[in-house]
């Protein structure tokens, strides 16, 4: 995992449409190297925002998609065997701490709580990472910052962060942009015309109203982008919406019917 | 056409009623025009047969008048079919039903439209007659069918509402439900009883509201961010004054069933209606009605309807297709303004013109006001703006005949719009304020001391008609009264040895939440011990073991258990060779099981059930999922008493209802019973067995695993029928405590 840190650098500007003053807030947090927690529903631009900020701050970005089977050694590093015996391999967190990257743990709650405890020493005044297997204590590079993202919407009781973890972060709350701005985002992202984007946003709005009535999440901005791309491939808008925006989010016949009808009503 | 010679035909008709000569010529001319030579012979033979049954002239007349048309439409085979059926009827005690039967034939032929269906209709009637005609000595049928004449009177209505299959189900149900009760049977077949109407409703064609309620609720939430209660009303029973949809503070009234119309499916008709009302709820504000004349109010309602629809179509253009398809298309010039009131006609045309820009109307007023409407809608508008446009339209087009009592209604009823009662408010509320109802006495105190939950209604499966009897069983859930919890502790003490053995099993079952799996080729972590051993093997030239990683897996239990106790009267018995009653043994077993489950940490609910007819199924709460195995629960368990009967289906459905809502992975419903389902109001035991079997299938469908522990040594006959293979029959009842706990553990291992 060591190797070339430059591969994690972002060269061209990722498109990000600020909704409020989140860029300024993030910059302030970064200049103090405060750990950051980004909350919000899926597809609301969390990962895109971090990419954008990494580009803006000119720091490498190391992203880890967390999952339930992830162990502490997946973050910190592990011994591997080779011809001469065992060899140590740094995990992504260790690499970021050594070289001063932004380490982004995506969907942190998917990892088990005992795994996430390894980030604690990095996220308080110590800013160190002890590697007990190797007997090494790494002091984090001065540019290092830890960012986690987390979707409070669909998690169960079990999948929550420990208070001791939560209280190490500053936090920004993301939500879907308001209708006009979201249409603008979809239009810029895909190059489709604004009228079409507005209709897509309208359909998304109907699904977001159903959150909690059988839908765990509304239709995300990402799915709107997918739908617009399909339409760009000369797919009929109604078929594209069904494919990109209805079928992925529900298996419930009644909800599917309702959303199909909403699409028919919006596209006339 | 030359008048055919009818004298030959008169001779073939062997009937000597004097009234016959007055009508014969007309009827025969009709028959000659419609029937073949063979058909005419059958026609006359049939009429002769009916003449000979001795029921007077009326049946003959009906036959002569109606049959040529029926035979022409459905085939000449109908002629002999009908006459022979009448003959069959006359050979039974049901002769009084013959005129009614003949009266239904013409209508049935029109509705059913095919020979095959009419034959089935006749068979259905004869079958119904056979099954309801009673006999005193069991040999000759002597009592006429009480239901048949009333049924035949209802038949035109039934056929207008139901398909032939639907009618058949409805009749079957009535026969099964009231075989021995003439008065109730008559009430059923004359549509007087609630269950009769409910069954009819289930069999209706079209889109039933109750089947779509969730979908429509989602629709309202999704597209209109609105919430309200839907209250369906029936269109079936109010012929004189058709109720219209409307909404008020209590909810939205919608028809209970919609047939497809104008190429729009029933569900979309509901959506059109709800979208219209939701648009009103969003954009309409009430205006004072006192200053407007009735004609002005009518116009204001129409323009306001158009205004909210126009606004809604701005958001959802697709709604326009629905509304345009459902909107009536009045034809210009249909209404004669000299003799009739055309105001509704004019307004319907205006509404149509506003909704559909490609309207065919030439009337300058309509065109001009449609344009003015569009001009108005370019700005922000309110209900007041709609009112002023409507008032000026009325002022412009008013004519004397608008006051006429003969109002032209054709193509003016817009069935997806509500009655607009929400649009009006009144300065003078009328005389009702001085109402006498507001008496000085305070409302009556409810003296019922124990709080009770309202009953829940569950359907019951009727295997005979292969359908559910809707809302058939009333189930009352209440907290079981408490007794002396010490009794349960004493019982547990008696079983100390058994408890100790169970505890050992439990410890093995207890979840180890995080388990290490060694010897994995692919794993999450290097298992250093093994790795070093392999490395040593490798260095010393032996084939190393490649399984040097280890991983972890979760080992948790996530089970919710509902234990359902049959508390029927038979539980009070002492089985042969036992010192204790079944009840005491069950208490002991349940106590032990509850203790074991509590140790395991699974969530458990315990409830008892018994029934006293379908109107009173008691469901007694002993322990809830959230409760611990502690004193109050023990006290309730100690107080259980046997009584009444075993209506299992409803209890299963109710227990399943709360179990299904548990968020656990595995759901287990244990039923502890000592006999087959039965109740005092059911003569046919198979009915409740089949219902319980159906209930088990429903639970299966909801992901609930049902298991029965039966204390009746002869249970094999029915218990397999109900629970499939999932049951245990306990022969030696005294071993129940041990068996039950072990059974649970083996089920959940």
mmCIF file of C-alpha atoms in Angstrom, chain A residues 79-88, chain B residues 526 531 535 538-539:
data_model
loop_
_atom_site.group_PDB
_atom_site.id
_atom_site.type_symbol
_atom_site.label_atom_id
_atom_site.label_comp_id
_atom_site.label_asym_id
_atom_site.label_seq_id
_atom_site.Cartn_x
_atom_site.Cartn_y
_atom_site.Cartn_z
ATOM 1 C CA UNK A 79 2.116 -8.925 7.670
ATOM 2 C CA UNK A 80 2.284 -10.799 4.407
ATOM 3 C CA UNK A 81 4.459 -13.758 3.586
ATOM 4 C CA UNK A 82 6.978 -13.735 0.785
ATOM 5 C CA UNK A 83 9.950 -15.783 -0.168
ATOM 6 C CA UNK A 84 12.113 -14.399 2.607
ATOM 7 C CA UNK A 85 9.599 -14.654 5.386
ATOM 8 C CA UNK A 86 7.055 -12.095 6.427
ATOM 9 C CA UNK A 87 6.746 -8.568 5.146
ATOM 10 C CA UNK A 88 4.761 -5.654 6.554
ATOM 11 C CA UNK B 526 -2.830 -13.908 9.272
ATOM 12 C CA UNK B 531 1.755 -19.354 9.491
ATOM 13 C CA UNK B 535 6.886 -21.573 7.194
ATOM 14 C CA UNK B 538 8.307 -24.920 3.962
ATOM 15 C CA UNK B 539 11.867 -24.329 5.019
#
